[in-house]
XYZ file of C-alpha atoms in Angstrom:
786
model
C 86.574 119.129 -32.692
C 84.334 120.951 -35.120
C 82.842 117.733 -36.417
C 82.195 116.482 -32.891
C 80.495 119.789 -31.944
C 78.357 119.514 -35.052
C 77.280 116.011 -34.131
C 76.548 117.094 -30.548
C 74.449 120.021 -31.785
C 72.604 117.640 -34.122
C 71.855 115.240 -31.258
C 70.412 117.945 -29.002
C 67.016 118.095 -30.812
C 66.765 114.311 -30.403
C 67.032 114.590 -26.668
C 64.055 116.948 -26.390
C 61.420 114.385 -27.527
C 63.053 111.772 -25.322
C 62.750 114.107 -22.360
C 59.101 114.697 -23.183
C 58.431 111.010 -23.521
C 60.426 110.057 -20.487
C 57.517 110.042 -18.016
C 55.354 107.953 -20.328
C 58.127 105.575 -21.338
C 59.357 105.195 -17.824
C 55.935 104.004 -16.698
C 55.386 101.771 -19.718
C 57.077 98.545 -20.651
C 58.478 97.905 -24.076
C 55.804 98.656 -26.717
C 53.997 95.702 -28.230
C 52.979 95.731 -31.906
C 49.320 96.325 -32.726
C 48.152 96.111 -36.330
C 44.609 96.348 -37.750
C 42.305 93.342 -37.304
C 44.646 91.764 -34.751
C 42.465 90.940 -31.737
C 44.723 90.475 -28.714
C 43.280 88.983 -25.538
C 44.350 88.286 -21.980
C 46.678 91.304 -21.456
C 47.518 92.601 -17.982
C 48.041 96.121 -16.704
C 48.643 97.240 -13.137
C 45.791 99.219 -11.631
C 46.547 102.858 -10.710
C 50.325 102.575 -11.227
C 50.896 100.665 -14.458
C 50.647 101.416 -18.139
C 50.847 99.438 -21.375
C 52.363 100.747 -24.602
C 51.169 99.588 -27.996
C 52.953 100.484 -31.236
C 50.493 101.046 -34.045
C 51.566 99.559 -37.346
C 50.138 98.903 -40.778
C 48.226 102.207 -40.902
C 46.846 103.393 -44.237
C 46.715 107.020 -45.338
C 43.522 109.082 -44.981
C 41.814 106.382 -42.941
C 39.942 106.369 -39.646
C 40.821 103.864 -36.950
C 39.812 103.028 -33.457
C 41.657 101.333 -30.645
C 39.125 99.429 -28.575
C 39.788 98.009 -25.136
C 37.364 95.763 -23.264
C 37.595 94.344 -19.765
C 35.400 92.386 -17.364
C 32.691 94.424 -15.704
C 33.342 92.470 -12.507
C 36.482 94.579 -12.010
C 35.429 98.241 -11.648
C 38.095 100.173 -13.538
C 38.480 103.222 -15.737
C 40.592 103.067 -18.900
C 42.393 106.087 -20.326
C 44.360 106.414 -23.548
C 47.320 108.540 -24.567
C 48.275 108.772 -28.237
C 51.857 110.018 -28.555
C 54.076 110.866 -31.478
C 51.543 109.723 -33.975
C 48.310 110.364 -35.746
C 45.762 113.090 -35.555
C 43.749 113.094 -32.308
C 40.993 115.427 -33.371
C 38.270 112.879 -32.695
C 39.361 111.868 -29.187
C 41.455 113.792 -26.707
C 44.464 111.836 -25.516
C 44.218 110.816 -21.937
C 40.447 111.346 -21.796
C 38.956 109.498 -18.829
C 37.002 106.361 -19.580
C 33.212 106.678 -19.633
C 30.856 103.796 -18.822
C 28.084 103.272 -21.349
C 24.583 102.108 -20.480
C 23.321 98.734 -21.555
C 26.557 96.753 -21.038
C 26.363 93.338 -19.489
C 29.575 91.300 -19.173
C 32.279 93.583 -20.551
C 33.088 97.262 -20.249
C 34.511 98.907 -23.344
C 36.467 102.067 -24.043
C 37.807 103.207 -27.364
C 40.056 105.830 -28.942
C 39.112 107.041 -32.429
C 41.687 108.785 -34.607
C 42.329 109.439 -38.276
C 45.407 109.573 -40.465
C 46.060 112.187 -43.093
C 47.453 111.762 -46.596
C 50.940 111.136 -45.181
C 49.839 108.621 -42.590
C 52.135 105.679 -42.255
C 55.140 107.871 -43.042
C 54.194 110.784 -40.790
C 56.074 109.467 -37.784
C 59.051 108.500 -39.941
C 59.268 112.017 -41.408
C 59.348 113.490 -37.920
C 62.056 111.047 -36.838
C 64.125 111.800 -39.926
C 63.983 115.544 -39.309
C 65.082 114.907 -35.783
C 68.190 113.055 -37.011
C 69.215 116.091 -39.024
C 67.998 119.131 -37.187
C 70.087 121.453 -39.312
C 67.415 121.301 -42.037
C 65.224 123.308 -39.720
C 67.760 126.172 -39.787
C 69.014 125.938 -43.348
C 71.132 123.830 -45.714
C 72.952 120.934 -44.145
C 76.687 121.346 -43.755
C 77.123 118.001 -45.462
C 75.807 119.634 -48.567
C 72.913 118.564 -50.661
C 69.269 118.658 -49.850
C 67.102 116.585 -47.612
C 67.882 113.539 -49.713
C 71.474 113.685 -48.481
C 70.351 113.030 -44.907
C 71.112 109.544 -43.785
C 68.103 107.236 -43.822
C 66.303 106.313 -40.594
C 67.936 103.335 -38.989
C 65.910 100.072 -38.853
C 63.292 99.871 -36.135
C 64.511 98.391 -32.895
C 62.700 96.930 -29.950
C 63.834 99.821 -27.797
C 61.113 102.109 -26.547
C 62.648 105.297 -27.867
C 63.410 103.941 -31.288
C 59.986 102.241 -31.545
C 58.262 105.376 -30.352
C 59.878 107.528 -33.000
C 59.200 104.940 -35.727
C 55.503 104.412 -35.036
C 52.742 106.154 -33.092
C 52.186 104.768 -29.621
C 49.044 104.240 -27.610
C 49.560 104.236 -23.857
C 46.827 102.400 -21.956
C 46.350 103.091 -18.258
C 43.855 101.653 -15.814
C 42.569 103.152 -12.573
C 40.245 101.835 -9.904
C 36.715 103.161 -9.935
C 35.631 102.069 -6.468
C 36.953 101.229 -3.028
C 37.149 97.566 -2.156
C 35.576 96.380 1.090
C 39.010 95.270 2.340
C 40.476 98.733 1.903
C 42.692 100.363 -0.739
C 44.883 97.293 -0.986
C 41.980 94.870 -1.341
C 40.755 93.413 -4.606
C 42.770 92.619 -7.718
C 45.910 94.596 -8.399
C 45.874 94.013 -12.143
C 43.268 94.351 -14.864
C 42.792 91.759 -17.592
C 41.849 93.401 -20.876
C 41.513 92.784 -24.602
C 42.627 95.230 -27.283
C 42.073 95.554 -30.999
C 42.956 98.080 -33.691
C 40.203 98.319 -36.305
C 39.538 100.446 -39.357
C 36.409 102.590 -39.174
C 34.130 102.916 -42.197
C 30.980 105.061 -42.014
C 31.300 105.206 -38.253
C 31.414 101.400 -37.830
C 34.510 99.347 -37.074
C 35.092 96.950 -39.925
C 35.713 94.050 -37.555
C 32.146 94.243 -36.290
C 30.486 94.906 -39.667
C 29.689 91.174 -40.125
C 28.303 91.116 -36.606
C 26.240 94.231 -37.278
C 24.980 92.743 -40.529
C 24.009 89.577 -38.708
C 22.322 91.623 -36.013
C 20.408 93.597 -38.627
C 19.299 90.419 -40.366
C 18.286 88.819 -37.106
C 16.515 92.008 -36.067
C 14.520 92.036 -39.292
C 13.589 88.414 -38.785
C 12.673 89.046 -35.181
C 10.541 92.008 -36.229
C 8.696 89.862 -38.780
C 8.154 87.153 -36.183
C 6.972 89.732 -33.675
C 4.519 91.085 -36.253
C 3.034 87.623 -36.667
C 2.858 87.213 -32.918
C 1.030 90.508 -32.677
C -1.542 89.205 -35.156
C -2.119 86.166 -32.955
C -2.331 88.346 -29.848
C -4.828 90.643 -31.544
C -6.924 87.662 -32.594
C -7.021 86.357 -29.033
C -7.961 89.794 -27.725
C -10.599 90.772 -30.295
C -12.025 87.366 -31.277
C -13.181 88.890 -34.559
C -12.302 88.301 -38.174
C -8.933 89.971 -38.804
C -9.002 93.229 -40.798
C -6.842 91.539 -43.433
C -6.561 87.899 -44.366
C -3.604 85.996 -42.948
C -0.971 84.288 -45.040
C -0.402 80.582 -44.679
C 2.795 81.002 -42.652
C 0.981 82.943 -39.925
C -1.871 80.438 -39.852
C 0.609 77.574 -39.591
C 2.344 79.395 -36.751
C -0.929 79.585 -34.835
C -1.722 75.922 -35.464
C 1.783 74.828 -34.497
C 1.690 76.790 -31.254
C -1.728 75.339 -30.461
C -0.515 71.801 -31.181
C 2.433 72.298 -28.851
C -0.032 73.179 -26.084
C -1.655 69.717 -26.269
C -0.314 67.138 -23.856
C 0.612 64.633 -26.559
C 3.380 67.028 -27.707
C 4.781 67.831 -24.236
C 8.517 67.006 -23.890
C 8.934 64.030 -21.622
C 5.195 63.381 -21.414
C 4.276 59.975 -19.985
C 0.769 58.826 -20.906
C -0.640 55.967 -18.894
C -4.223 56.110 -20.166
C -5.999 54.608 -23.152
C -6.457 57.972 -24.921
C -3.201 59.896 -24.918
C -3.130 61.321 -28.423
C -1.027 58.531 -29.864
C -0.777 58.487 -33.676
C 0.930 55.574 -35.402
C 1.384 57.012 -38.903
C 3.453 60.211 -39.304
C 1.400 61.145 -42.366
C -1.768 61.094 -40.292
C -0.063 63.205 -37.621
C 0.962 65.815 -40.180
C -2.474 65.811 -41.802
C -4.077 66.449 -38.412
C -1.473 69.024 -37.457
C -0.601 66.872 -34.406
C -3.987 67.846 -32.925
C -4.886 64.369 -31.748
C -6.958 64.885 -28.605
C -10.053 66.462 -30.136
C -12.275 68.943 -28.332
C -14.823 68.816 -25.559
C -15.277 66.467 -22.649
C -17.687 63.653 -21.936
C -19.924 66.090 -20.084
C -19.996 68.913 -22.646
C -18.641 69.245 -26.156
C -18.085 72.970 -25.599
C -16.033 72.437 -22.415
C -12.247 72.790 -22.327
C -10.283 69.570 -22.583
C -7.461 69.502 -19.980
C -5.248 67.374 -22.210
C -5.835 69.608 -25.222
C -5.438 73.243 -24.262
C -4.401 74.168 -27.795
C -7.252 72.313 -29.475
C -9.737 73.835 -27.030
C -8.353 77.288 -27.814
C -8.778 76.713 -31.549
C -12.351 75.525 -31.016
C -13.215 78.659 -29.028
C -11.633 80.879 -31.677
C -13.495 79.038 -34.425
C -16.842 79.629 -32.716
C -16.059 83.304 -32.087
C -14.959 83.965 -35.668
C -17.927 82.031 -37.042
C -20.228 84.247 -35.003
C -18.529 87.327 -36.426
C -18.882 85.925 -39.947
C -22.606 85.339 -39.395
C -22.943 88.901 -38.119
C -21.247 90.317 -41.211
C -23.526 88.177 -43.385
C -26.607 89.812 -41.882
C -27.466 87.405 -39.038
C -26.918 90.126 -36.480
C -29.265 88.666 -33.875
C -27.420 85.357 -33.523
C -24.967 84.630 -30.735
C -21.637 82.856 -31.421
C -22.601 79.383 -32.632
C -21.709 75.909 -31.501
C -19.372 74.273 -34.040
C -20.308 70.604 -34.314
C -18.268 67.902 -36.098
C -21.280 66.585 -37.999
C -23.098 67.750 -41.106
C -26.468 69.459 -41.365
C -28.718 66.406 -41.056
C -27.105 65.010 -37.910
C -27.024 68.470 -36.343
C -30.769 68.767 -36.954
C -31.228 65.378 -35.267
C -29.231 66.512 -32.210
C -31.256 69.733 -32.009
C -34.579 67.862 -32.188
C -33.449 65.343 -29.565
C -32.480 68.184 -27.238
C -35.782 69.983 -27.882
C -37.803 66.843 -27.196
C -35.890 66.161 -23.991
C -36.084 69.690 -22.585
C -38.298 70.464 -19.579
C -41.825 71.489 -20.606
C -41.528 74.994 -19.188
C -38.266 75.633 -21.049
C -39.692 74.225 -24.277
C -42.780 76.405 -23.926
C -40.995 79.610 -22.932
C -38.066 79.292 -25.330
C -35.625 80.151 -22.543
C -34.125 78.481 -19.520
C -33.538 81.772 -17.716
C -35.492 82.237 -14.458
C -38.629 84.273 -15.077
C -40.069 84.629 -11.580
C -42.374 81.665 -11.973
C -44.158 83.067 -15.022
C -42.819 80.391 -17.339
C -42.849 77.448 -14.986
C -46.505 76.459 -15.199
C -46.024 73.846 -17.942
C -46.577 73.811 -21.656
C -49.556 75.504 -23.203
C -52.517 73.193 -23.609
C -51.059 70.475 -21.331
C -53.057 68.896 -18.510
C -52.295 69.875 -14.941
C -50.706 66.517 -14.140
C -47.743 64.889 -15.795
C -46.914 66.370 -19.200
C -46.424 63.692 -21.881
C -43.192 63.761 -23.830
C -43.345 65.376 -27.263
C -43.512 62.954 -30.186
C -44.227 65.079 -33.248
C -42.261 67.432 -35.442
C -44.341 69.711 -37.652
C -42.425 70.146 -40.871
C -43.091 72.368 -43.853
C -42.426 70.090 -46.804
C -39.146 70.294 -48.656
C -38.159 67.420 -50.911
C -34.742 66.735 -49.474
C -34.299 63.371 -47.839
C -31.878 64.709 -45.222
C -34.488 66.898 -43.538
C -37.009 64.103 -43.158
C -34.454 61.505 -42.079
C -33.166 63.906 -39.428
C -36.628 63.768 -37.837
C -37.020 60.012 -38.013
C -33.447 59.449 -36.730
C -34.490 61.267 -33.542
C -37.326 58.707 -33.159
C -39.878 61.449 -33.703
C -42.941 61.420 -35.936
C -42.924 63.895 -38.857
C -46.112 65.801 -39.599
C -45.732 66.977 -43.195
C -47.488 70.224 -44.092
C -47.890 70.775 -47.823
C -47.031 74.065 -49.485
C -49.419 76.379 -51.296
C -48.913 77.237 -54.951
C -48.944 80.938 -55.698
C -48.201 81.460 -59.364
C -44.959 79.631 -60.052
C -43.910 79.855 -56.418
C -44.539 77.369 -53.627
C -45.066 79.289 -50.378
C -45.441 78.366 -46.723
C -48.935 77.574 -45.490
C -48.743 79.145 -42.027
C -52.417 78.434 -41.352
C -51.879 74.732 -42.053
C -48.902 74.724 -39.686
C -51.085 76.225 -36.965
C -53.741 73.603 -37.530
C -51.160 70.798 -37.349
C -49.757 72.060 -34.023
C -53.149 72.681 -32.439
C -54.507 69.314 -33.586
C -51.801 67.451 -31.679
C -51.376 69.920 -28.836
C -48.335 72.161 -28.381
C -47.070 69.988 -25.535
C -46.837 67.013 -27.902
C -44.867 68.919 -30.549
C -41.108 68.819 -30.096
C -40.507 71.557 -32.672
C -41.620 73.192 -35.877
C -38.963 72.882 -38.576
C -38.736 75.382 -41.414
C -36.276 75.640 -44.284
C -34.765 78.768 -45.766
C -32.338 77.655 -48.477
C -33.955 75.259 -50.950
C -34.503 74.598 -54.635
C -36.889 76.603 -56.745
C -39.830 76.931 -57.042
C -40.086 76.606 -53.251
C -40.189 80.122 -51.822
C -41.458 82.104 -48.867
C -44.898 82.761 -47.485
C -47.120 85.751 -47.859
C -46.434 86.944 -44.328
C -50.102 86.746 -43.349
C -49.456 85.240 -39.913
C -50.513 87.542 -37.063
C -47.861 89.137 -34.935
C -47.950 87.802 -31.364
C -48.711 90.014 -28.422
C -45.680 90.521 -26.251
C -45.674 90.412 -22.518
C -44.522 93.630 -20.752
C -41.192 92.073 -19.823
C -40.641 91.019 -23.413
C -41.446 94.540 -24.629
C -38.968 95.966 -22.143
C -36.255 93.626 -23.355
C -37.017 94.602 -26.946
C -36.652 98.296 -26.095
C -33.317 97.822 -24.360
C -31.876 95.523 -27.009
C -29.933 97.507 -29.627
C -31.257 97.227 -33.149
C -28.199 96.343 -35.188
C -28.285 96.287 -38.938
C -26.100 94.413 -41.348
C -23.203 96.559 -42.473
C -22.941 94.953 -45.902
C -26.428 94.767 -47.352
C -29.644 96.720 -47.384
C -33.103 95.701 -46.194
C -34.447 92.287 -47.231
C -36.952 91.648 -50.001
C -40.501 90.810 -49.142
C -39.978 87.101 -48.341
C -37.484 84.291 -48.025
C -37.570 80.568 -48.810
C -39.898 79.691 -45.914
C -41.958 82.315 -44.151
C -39.733 82.195 -41.085
C -41.135 85.451 -39.734
C -44.695 84.159 -39.790
C -43.708 80.786 -38.339
C -41.638 82.484 -35.618
C -44.678 84.501 -34.616
C -46.796 81.344 -34.585
C -44.304 79.437 -32.416
C -44.049 82.321 -29.964
C -47.820 82.388 -29.674
C -48.239 78.616 -29.183
C -45.116 78.029 -27.077
C -43.449 75.578 -29.473
C -39.707 75.464 -30.313
C -38.778 76.696 -33.771
C -35.773 75.111 -35.538
C -34.619 76.625 -38.839
C -32.718 74.638 -41.442
C -30.512 77.332 -42.973
C -28.262 74.787 -44.665
C -26.722 77.061 -47.316
C -28.473 80.352 -46.694
C -25.674 82.283 -44.973
C -24.524 83.783 -48.264
C -27.961 85.223 -49.101
C -28.545 88.653 -47.584
C -32.332 88.284 -47.902
C -32.349 85.106 -45.833
C -30.144 86.667 -43.164
C -32.414 89.670 -42.901
C -35.499 87.430 -42.702
C -33.965 85.366 -39.880
C -33.023 88.544 -38.043
C -36.591 89.787 -38.310
C -37.898 86.402 -37.151
C -35.634 86.452 -34.075
C -36.818 89.955 -33.191
C -40.527 89.505 -33.834
C -41.074 85.940 -32.741
C -39.329 82.786 -31.662
C -36.282 81.152 -33.191
C -34.658 78.538 -30.966
C -31.942 77.205 -33.261
C -30.547 77.888 -36.719
C -28.470 75.193 -38.433
C -25.887 76.106 -41.075
C -23.583 73.805 -43.015
C -19.901 74.725 -42.911
C -19.015 73.222 -46.291
C -21.870 74.932 -48.208
C -21.420 78.326 -46.558
C -17.676 78.557 -45.899
C -16.159 76.293 -48.576
C -14.499 73.760 -46.262
C -14.582 69.942 -46.430
C -17.835 68.234 -45.556
C -18.266 67.311 -41.916
C -19.236 70.350 -39.870
C -22.221 72.525 -39.007
C -23.028 75.627 -36.970
C -25.821 75.509 -34.431
C -26.730 79.057 -33.437
C -29.434 80.768 -31.411
C -30.476 84.394 -30.902
C -28.689 86.589 -28.417
C -30.269 87.177 -25.077
C -30.414 85.750 -21.593
C -31.449 82.120 -21.801
C -32.373 82.204 -25.510
C -29.459 79.936 -26.415
C -30.894 77.095 -24.338
C -31.108 74.685 -27.253
C -27.441 74.892 -28.414
C -26.324 74.572 -24.791
C -28.565 71.538 -24.371
C -27.049 69.955 -27.494
C -23.529 70.640 -26.198
C -24.344 69.074 -22.839
C -26.008 66.031 -24.431
C -23.243 65.307 -26.958
C -21.689 61.964 -25.972
C -17.921 62.072 -25.477
C -15.281 64.112 -27.217
C -15.425 65.290 -30.807
C -12.987 65.725 -33.644
C -11.350 69.122 -33.916
C -11.144 68.865 -37.703
C -14.328 70.782 -38.516
C -13.484 73.638 -36.150
C -9.885 73.887 -37.366
C -10.918 73.858 -41.043
C -13.419 76.628 -40.421
C -10.951 78.694 -38.384
C -8.218 78.419 -41.010
C -10.609 79.432 -43.798
C -11.916 82.457 -41.915
C -8.374 83.586 -41.072
C -7.416 83.147 -44.710
C -10.321 85.342 -45.788
C -10.311 87.924 -43.049
C -13.182 90.366 -42.925
C -12.506 91.786 -46.431
C -12.230 88.344 -48.021
C -15.444 87.130 -46.413
C -17.272 90.301 -47.462
C -15.945 89.894 -51.009
C -17.199 86.297 -51.136
C -20.658 87.415 -49.973
C -20.767 90.270 -52.459
C -19.681 87.979 -55.293
C -22.503 85.568 -54.507
C -25.038 88.396 -54.410
C -23.841 89.550 -57.830
C -23.852 86.006 -59.220
C -27.599 85.484 -58.752
C -28.776 88.219 -61.173
C -26.061 87.151 -63.636
C -27.302 83.556 -63.549
C -30.858 84.782 -63.967
C -29.937 86.889 -66.999
C -27.995 84.107 -68.700
C -30.685 81.499 -68.036
C -33.362 83.893 -69.275
C -31.477 84.353 -72.566
C -30.998 80.600 -72.917
C -34.672 79.954 -72.160
C -35.754 82.406 -74.854
C -33.483 80.682 -77.378
C -34.821 77.232 -76.420
C -38.497 78.211 -76.335
C -38.720 77.883 -72.545
C -39.020 80.406 -69.724
C -37.733 81.041 -66.218
C -39.998 80.261 -63.293
C -41.035 83.440 -61.486
C -39.719 82.827 -57.953
C -38.681 86.206 -56.520
C -38.853 84.817 -52.983
C -35.925 82.449 -53.557
C -32.630 84.403 -53.554
C -30.428 81.401 -54.352
C -32.076 78.939 -56.766
C -33.654 79.482 -60.188
C -35.888 77.211 -62.237
C -36.029 76.789 -66.025
C -39.073 75.105 -67.547
C -38.583 72.048 -69.755
C -42.101 71.899 -71.201
C -40.907 71.780 -74.816
C -38.552 68.927 -74.051
C -41.347 67.110 -72.175
C -43.630 67.388 -75.202
C -40.877 66.012 -77.408
C -40.392 63.102 -74.990
C -44.126 62.360 -74.958
C -44.223 62.456 -78.732
C -41.221 60.134 -78.962
C -42.803 57.678 -76.527
C -46.126 57.723 -78.391
C -44.469 57.226 -81.759
C -42.312 54.406 -80.429
C -45.346 52.649 -78.887
C -47.286 52.919 -82.129
C -44.374 51.672 -84.227
C -43.691 48.537 -82.223
C -47.113 47.845 -80.777
C -45.902 48.210 -77.241
C -43.005 45.748 -77.497
C -40.164 44.982 -79.821
C -39.574 41.925 -81.992
C -37.590 40.276 -79.199
C -40.444 40.795 -76.743
C -38.430 43.190 -74.505
C -39.833 46.535 -73.448
C -38.014 49.501 -74.870
C -36.638 52.396 -72.843
C -38.989 55.335 -72.568
C -37.940 58.892 -73.278
C -37.646 60.834 -70.060
C -36.868 64.501 -69.491
C -34.596 63.345 -66.672
C -32.159 62.237 -69.380
C -31.128 65.899 -69.624
C -29.775 65.806 -66.082
C -27.834 62.650 -66.826
C -26.376 64.209 -69.986
C -25.256 67.256 -68.027
C -23.736 65.017 -65.361
C -21.810 63.091 -68.044
C -20.516 66.439 -69.327
C -19.148 67.507 -65.925
C -22.075 69.657 -64.834
C -23.087 68.858 -61.259
C -25.564 70.347 -58.835
C -28.472 70.755 -61.238
C -31.775 68.921 -60.763
C -34.190 67.890 -63.520
C -37.655 67.292 -62.031
C -40.858 65.937 -63.550
C -44.187 64.690 -62.375
C -45.025 61.095 -61.595
C -42.173 60.139 -59.259
C -43.548 58.462 -56.134
C -41.044 58.005 -53.279
C -41.338 56.846 -49.680
C -38.882 58.416 -47.245
C -38.893 57.608 -43.560
C -42.225 55.864 -43.861
C -43.880 58.888 -45.513
C -45.139 58.547 -49.080
C -44.663 61.490 -51.452
C -46.229 62.073 -54.842
C -44.149 63.885 -57.479
C -41.145 63.796 -55.165
C -38.563 66.433 -55.875
C -40.994 69.166 -56.896
C -41.948 69.942 -53.249
C -45.639 69.452 -54.026
C -48.013 67.146 -55.833
C -49.212 68.104 -59.287
C -46.778 70.889 -60.177
C -47.659 71.834 -63.764
C -44.135 72.085 -65.196
C -41.111 69.915 -65.723
C -38.124 72.069 -64.866
C -34.410 72.276 -64.186
C -32.883 74.091 -61.209
C -29.532 75.827 -60.831
C -28.198 77.664 -57.804
C -26.064 80.769 -57.409
C -24.158 79.385 -54.441
C -21.265 80.822 -52.471
C -18.007 80.324 -54.348
C -19.571 80.117 -57.803
C -18.262 82.211 -60.662
C -19.525 83.772 -63.860
C -17.218 81.510 -65.854
C -18.990 78.473 -64.420
C -22.348 79.999 -65.299
C -21.240 80.594 -68.878
C -19.955 77.040 -69.264
C -23.130 75.616 -67.726
C -25.445 77.605 -70.015
C -23.468 76.596 -73.104
C -23.560 72.878 -72.222
C -27.217 73.096 -71.243
C -28.161 74.575 -74.618
C -26.154 71.952 -76.491
C -27.603 69.009 -74.515
C -31.142 70.377 -74.805
C -30.831 70.753 -78.566
C -29.318 67.269 -78.995
C -31.991 65.615 -76.892
C -34.877 67.424 -78.582
C -33.504 66.650 -82.025
C -33.145 62.986 -81.105
C -36.740 62.732 -79.877
C -38.243 64.795 -82.705
C -36.267 63.193 -85.560
C -37.603 60.902 -88.322
C -36.834 57.743 -86.363
C -38.166 59.298 -83.138
C -34.921 58.336 -81.419
C -36.190 55.458 -79.338
C -38.499 53.793 -81.867
C -35.784 51.452 -83.078
C -34.122 51.169 -79.714
C -30.880 52.569 -81.134
C -28.199 54.742 -79.550
C -28.806 58.388 -78.859
C -27.387 61.306 -80.741
C -24.483 61.552 -78.318
C -22.855 58.373 -79.543
C -24.184 55.687 -77.256
C -24.324 57.583 -73.993
C -27.958 56.654 -73.630
C -27.090 53.576 -71.621
C -25.393 55.807 -69.036
C -28.231 58.308 -69.095
C -31.044 56.025 -68.060
C -31.181 57.598 -64.571
C -31.563 61.222 -63.576
C -28.577 63.114 -62.321
C -27.725 63.012 -58.618
C -29.830 65.101 -56.263
C -28.153 67.464 -53.876
C -29.248 66.871 -50.283
């Protein structure tokens, strides 16, 4: 009896937890096991009346966990948790009502966060063991011995009570959150849910750490992509050179997006015409960036092409950025230019054709804007009847074949005006230009063509041309037009290569179009300032710039620009309207990519480097000239090219020729004439030693170009007193190139002079030169740069 009473008293404490758990266990089915990282799906629980019990297993000590339940948002329900006989609930109150979180889409989620202490995993077992022997709460056990003498906990069973005492339980309940339209009994009676037990580290469940890491990585990538997209959006909005140069990936992104806007890349596109952007060779397609349609339309090269929205966009951006680049270079009076897919000479031809074909009143006024009848009375000096078409182009001489052939290709007659010599310089004869225009009549002159960038000793004029009197309307426009100055450079020197200011004043006075050949003058601040002054003080109808010489892109493009102002861009618009058919987008794309690569700082750095290169080249050439017994030509009006006299080498060549003639009596033993010594050999020697771009010029070269005969061609005038060599401080040059050029020049000069001044006089015996037989390759001067 005593033993039975003892066992009954020991069982009483066990009944108390069962009584406490009775309501929960009565409403819950048998507990199901739930261990960490076990994602269980498709479970059911009755709404409002049901509950689900989950036995938590595999818990580690001193670890945070969360039980997370998710269910379809299409079933409005609230989830509540109850953690019984288990771990610490300090982080989440048991039975707390579910709270909906913003931003969910397909699934609602509720979670219970709890933590175990140092005894976790055995905490529930210790409580169950004390319950089996409640006498330890009051003192020593009657069985004798300590706590170790208590019988061990029996193995876990599937029964709710036994499972509850062995492991902590999570009771999940679901309640409706809304009233169905069919009443309280309408809608689903059960809720489908998913449940998972996950370890929490640094506030993040470990089962979603890979997902979070992936999201972070994707977010970083998306942020980088969005940053590139913002650059493109800013470019489209501002249409200016970017504040920083773009990397190649961003430029390729822009080009790829533009290519995908052309119809030849549309998915499912069916082309039934003869020009549908078809490219046979994949290599050609990649080289062209899949931009196959070109730009422009048959009616206007500047118009948008419906089949090539992306190519048209790139062309517009190229023109806008080119205009910004010209502005930063000092050409602040020029409007955004027309980017043409042809080089300088052909662009000059198109400009002259458009000028010759313009209406007389537009050609005389320099604008096609309505002027209230003031400019519609015909060209100055023309008879009252029908005005004859212009046939002549008055051209200030420059010995470059391209300029003259551009005139003759337009089927116009060149009127060559010689330069005046002023010291070493060759300057513009503005008075002779006036006489040439007036002798033929302004109505018969299609344009006056001047040149800014050219080889020394050709330089600017003395600025003696009178300033034209402005009409009141013109003065009013001048007052309202803002006077912008170049942000990079200071005021210009006294002159530029041609006296464009004086010629602009002359053309404004006589009513004749003025076309400026600014082939490689964009990089010279003095030339930009002179053109700006010419556009403000007189008339400039078009300025032609080469893209390859000014922006370091492949040959094949040019910029045709005109001053800002209503109607003043009539000539570029006339060229765009007269251009036959479409054009290649290659020149515009090359220019756009280069300008984006530079950005505003890169372009400014390139301009500044060229400005610094000119005095460096002058200093190095001056030192070399002093060592060789020569001198630099004094040409302060040319900010790009420098000239070095070769008088000593010419005297040596004359002496060698005289000695050779005296030694052989004019002919050799075999009766063949011997090769004469020529200063031009120096240019050929430099060319053979990988020095290009220099020109060696002497007197006595007669050339006919375009039907016009020139004496001493190459020197820009007849009878120039010096033989000389030219070198240019062009955009993209470097001091290292200057040093290498000066060293090779000095070596070639010394070798050639020694050969001609030696005992055998070099050519007297008809033998090889001092350079080991290169004389046969050096019989012709080096190539001339057009």
